[in-house]
Amino acid sequence: QQQVKQSPQSLIVQKGGIPIINCAYENTAFDYFPWYQQFPGKGPALLIAIRPDVSEKKEGRFTISFNKSAKQFSLHIMDSQPGDSATYFCAAKGGGSQGNLIFGKGTKLSVKP
Amino acid sequence: GAGVSQSPRYKVAKRGQDVALRCDPISGHVSLFWYQQALGQGPEFLTYFQNEAQLDKSGLPSDRFFAERPEGSVSTLKIQRTQQEDSAVYLCASSLRWATEAFFGQGTRLTVV
C-alpha cells in the first residue's frame, strides 16, 4: 500500500513557467510534509516543509499548498529555471515516536531554456 | 564535518559477498536513518537509531541486513550474502532529534553482479 502518492511522474516546462507537483496521503497521523530535491548522483536535499496547521508556505520561489480535508499537498515552483531541473520528492512523517519519512515515487522535472 | 558523509560512494560486490556501508552523521545529531533507493524510485525506510539505540528496524528487507551504531555516532549498514535485488543506492540521513529536519548524505551506490 503506497501511503504517499505523487504525480506526475515527469514534467517538462519552459523557463519561467510554474510547474506544479501533487501529492496525496492516506494516514491522518502524518504531521510533517517536506519536499526534497535530488540531482543525479546526490542525496535528497530539503527544499521546504509544512505542517498541517497551515494551508500555504512560501520560501523564495517555492510554495507548498496544503489541503488537510482532501489529504493533498502540492509544490509550486515560480519562475522556473533550467537549474531547477531535478527529481522532486514529496514525503510525510508520522506523529509520535515514528521518525522516518515516507516518500512519494518522485517527479522528474525538466525546465527548458 | 559539514554534512553527512557516506563511504564508499560506489561498491561493486559479487553475489554472495558481504558488504559494509559507513555513515558519518552531522556532529551532535541524535537521530540517524538508513534508506534504500532503487533506480527511479523514492527512498524507502530501512532502519532508525536514536543515539546508539536501534528503535525501528521494520524496513530491513531480510535478516541479511544488519545495522549498528555502537557509540551513537558513526553507523554501519551490513548486508550479508548480497543478492542482485540488493543493488540500489543506500542513503543515510541524520537529524538533531527525531522531529526535526533530516539531512541526507550522497549515498552509496551498491551494484551486485
XYZ file of C-alpha atoms in Angstrom:
226
model
C 0.000 0.000 0.000
C 1.526 3.244 -1.124
C 0.998 5.772 1.645
C 2.126 8.831 -0.333
C 1.086 9.082 -3.979
C 2.885 11.602 -6.188
C 2.078 12.886 -9.652
C 3.027 13.471 -12.375
C 5.926 11.082 -12.871
C 7.630 13.571 -15.177
C 7.109 17.171 -16.153
C 8.544 19.444 -18.828
C 8.108 23.221 -18.660
C 9.613 26.236 -20.343
C 11.842 28.615 -18.433
C 9.673 30.995 -16.419
C 6.804 28.519 -16.209
C 5.225 27.307 -12.963
C 5.492 23.537 -12.585
C 3.081 22.020 -10.074
C 3.682 18.656 -8.429
C 0.935 16.988 -6.436
C 0.913 14.515 -3.581
C -1.843 12.718 -1.705
C -1.577 10.805 1.537
C -3.690 8.291 3.410
C -2.608 8.399 7.015
C -4.167 11.234 9.020
C -1.480 10.758 11.692
C 1.100 12.335 9.382
C 2.084 15.726 10.780
C 5.080 16.877 8.740
C 5.241 17.168 4.954
C 8.596 18.053 3.357
C 9.626 18.346 -0.260
C 13.081 17.187 -1.319
C 15.085 17.999 -4.445
C 17.542 15.453 -5.782
C 20.132 15.909 -8.512
C 21.726 12.879 -10.202
C 24.363 11.287 -8.015
C 23.410 13.375 -4.986
C 21.364 12.765 -1.898
C 17.961 14.415 -1.434
C 18.092 17.986 -0.118
C 15.250 19.589 1.803
C 13.529 22.392 -0.121
C 10.578 23.360 2.006
C 8.282 21.716 4.548
C 4.865 22.307 6.038
C 2.801 21.161 8.988
C -0.969 20.588 8.726
C -1.935 23.638 10.789
C -1.195 25.979 7.841
C -2.587 25.949 4.312
C 0.331 27.551 2.493
C 4.019 28.193 2.984
C 6.326 30.128 0.708
C 10.129 30.161 0.667
C 11.683 32.063 -2.187
C 10.338 30.663 -5.466
C 8.938 27.523 -3.801
C 5.407 27.330 -2.393
C 3.607 24.459 -0.695
C -0.176 24.418 -0.757
C -1.789 22.109 1.780
C -5.383 20.846 1.850
C -5.920 18.918 5.070
C -9.504 17.860 4.348
C -8.537 16.432 0.964
C -5.280 14.992 2.333
C -3.371 16.574 -0.509
C -0.428 18.922 -0.838
C 1.422 20.384 -3.773
C 4.662 22.124 -4.692
C 4.677 25.150 -6.978
C 7.931 26.488 -8.425
C 7.621 30.099 -9.521
C 9.686 31.483 -12.408
C 11.300 28.083 -13.005
C 14.885 27.991 -14.259
C 16.916 25.313 -16.090
C 18.869 24.858 -12.846
C 15.653 23.625 -11.217
C 15.781 20.531 -13.435
C 15.934 17.678 -10.935
C 13.794 14.988 -9.359
C 11.411 16.192 -6.657
C 10.067 14.005 -3.884
C 7.242 14.708 -1.503
C 7.321 12.954 1.824
C 5.372 12.583 5.030
C 6.305 11.803 8.586
C 4.119 10.202 11.214
C 3.462 11.708 14.561
C 4.592 10.340 17.880
C 7.851 8.422 18.058
C 7.818 7.350 14.425
C 10.578 9.464 12.954
C 11.097 8.080 9.459
C 9.962 9.758 6.250
C 7.667 8.052 3.749
C 8.462 9.248 0.239
C 6.486 9.525 -2.958
C 7.918 7.958 -6.110
C 9.267 11.257 -7.398
C 8.705 13.673 -10.259
C 11.427 14.290 -12.800
C 11.262 17.957 -13.764
C 12.914 19.344 -16.866
C 12.963 23.110 -17.387
C 13.755 24.020 -20.982
C 15.699 27.239 -21.707
C 32.237 17.640 9.090
C 29.758 19.978 7.494
C 27.392 17.323 6.218
C 26.511 13.650 6.336
C 29.352 11.627 4.881
C 28.946 8.154 3.404
C 31.578 5.725 2.208
C 32.300 4.183 -0.116
C 30.480 6.207 -2.800
C 30.382 3.174 -5.072
C 30.638 -0.525 -4.281
C 30.557 -3.450 -6.667
C 30.046 -6.792 -4.972
C 29.867 -10.290 -6.328
C 26.684 -12.140 -5.473
C 27.121 -13.835 -2.126
C 29.724 -11.375 -0.871
C 29.243 -9.440 2.386
C 29.405 -5.632 2.271
C 29.615 -2.868 4.885
C 28.468 0.678 4.230
C 29.509 3.514 6.509
C 27.701 6.670 7.556
C 29.216 9.620 9.435
C 26.307 11.818 10.573
C 26.497 15.504 11.302
C 28.214 16.001 14.662
C 25.724 16.135 17.506
C 22.835 14.679 15.556
C 20.933 12.241 17.721
C 18.786 10.573 15.097
C 20.155 8.520 12.207
C 18.206 6.861 9.415
C 19.066 4.439 6.628
C 17.061 4.400 3.402
C 17.260 2.296 0.250
C 16.618 3.978 -3.107
C 16.063 1.786 -6.128
C 16.637 3.283 -9.570
C 13.881 5.735 -10.454
C 12.130 5.354 -7.105
C 11.820 7.320 -3.906
C 13.878 6.403 -0.855
C 12.397 3.650 1.302
C 12.987 3.474 5.049
C 15.216 0.722 6.375
C 16.057 1.491 9.999
C 16.312 4.258 12.609
C 18.653 4.949 15.517
C 18.348 7.370 18.374
C 21.870 7.642 19.720
C 23.092 4.029 19.913
C 19.633 2.509 20.277
C 18.052 0.977 17.183
C 14.432 1.986 17.714
C 12.949 0.787 14.446
C 14.226 -1.821 12.024
C 10.892 -2.602 10.424
C 12.105 -1.622 6.943
C 15.021 -4.038 6.743
C 14.051 -6.365 3.877
C 15.580 -9.542 5.255
C 17.731 -10.933 8.045
C 20.728 -10.465 5.727
C 20.556 -6.755 6.531
C 22.032 -5.553 9.790
C 22.779 -2.051 11.081
C 24.634 -0.782 14.109
C 25.634 2.478 15.735
C 27.629 1.325 18.766
C 28.791 4.697 20.095
C 25.885 6.801 18.940
C 27.743 8.494 16.100
C 29.073 6.514 13.106
C 26.744 3.851 11.754
C 27.377 0.821 9.586
C 24.866 -0.975 7.407
C 25.945 -4.527 6.685
C 24.479 -6.742 4.022
C 25.378 -10.410 4.147
C 25.352 -12.767 1.161
C 24.407 -9.977 -1.264
C 21.829 -10.687 -3.953
C 21.165 -8.864 -7.223
C 17.980 -7.353 -5.803
C 20.111 -5.567 -3.197
C 21.507 -3.322 -5.941
C 20.418 0.211 -5.050
C 21.614 3.475 -3.575
C 21.793 3.353 0.209
C 21.173 6.730 1.805
C 21.936 7.800 5.332
C 20.252 10.794 6.982
C 20.666 12.436 10.355
C 18.748 14.976 12.398
C 19.171 16.740 15.711
C 16.144 14.981 17.150
C 13.552 12.696 15.580
C 11.159 15.522 14.864
C 13.485 17.901 13.065
C 14.816 18.305 9.553
C 16.729 15.333 8.169
C 19.944 15.880 6.223
C 20.942 13.254 3.695
C 24.346 12.051 2.610
C 25.211 11.463 -1.044
C 24.602 7.765 -0.717
C 26.468 4.590 -1.565
C 25.609 3.021 -4.894
C 25.774 -0.759 -4.479
C 25.879 -2.938 -7.562
C 25.709 -6.694 -7.098
C 26.993 -8.666 -10.076
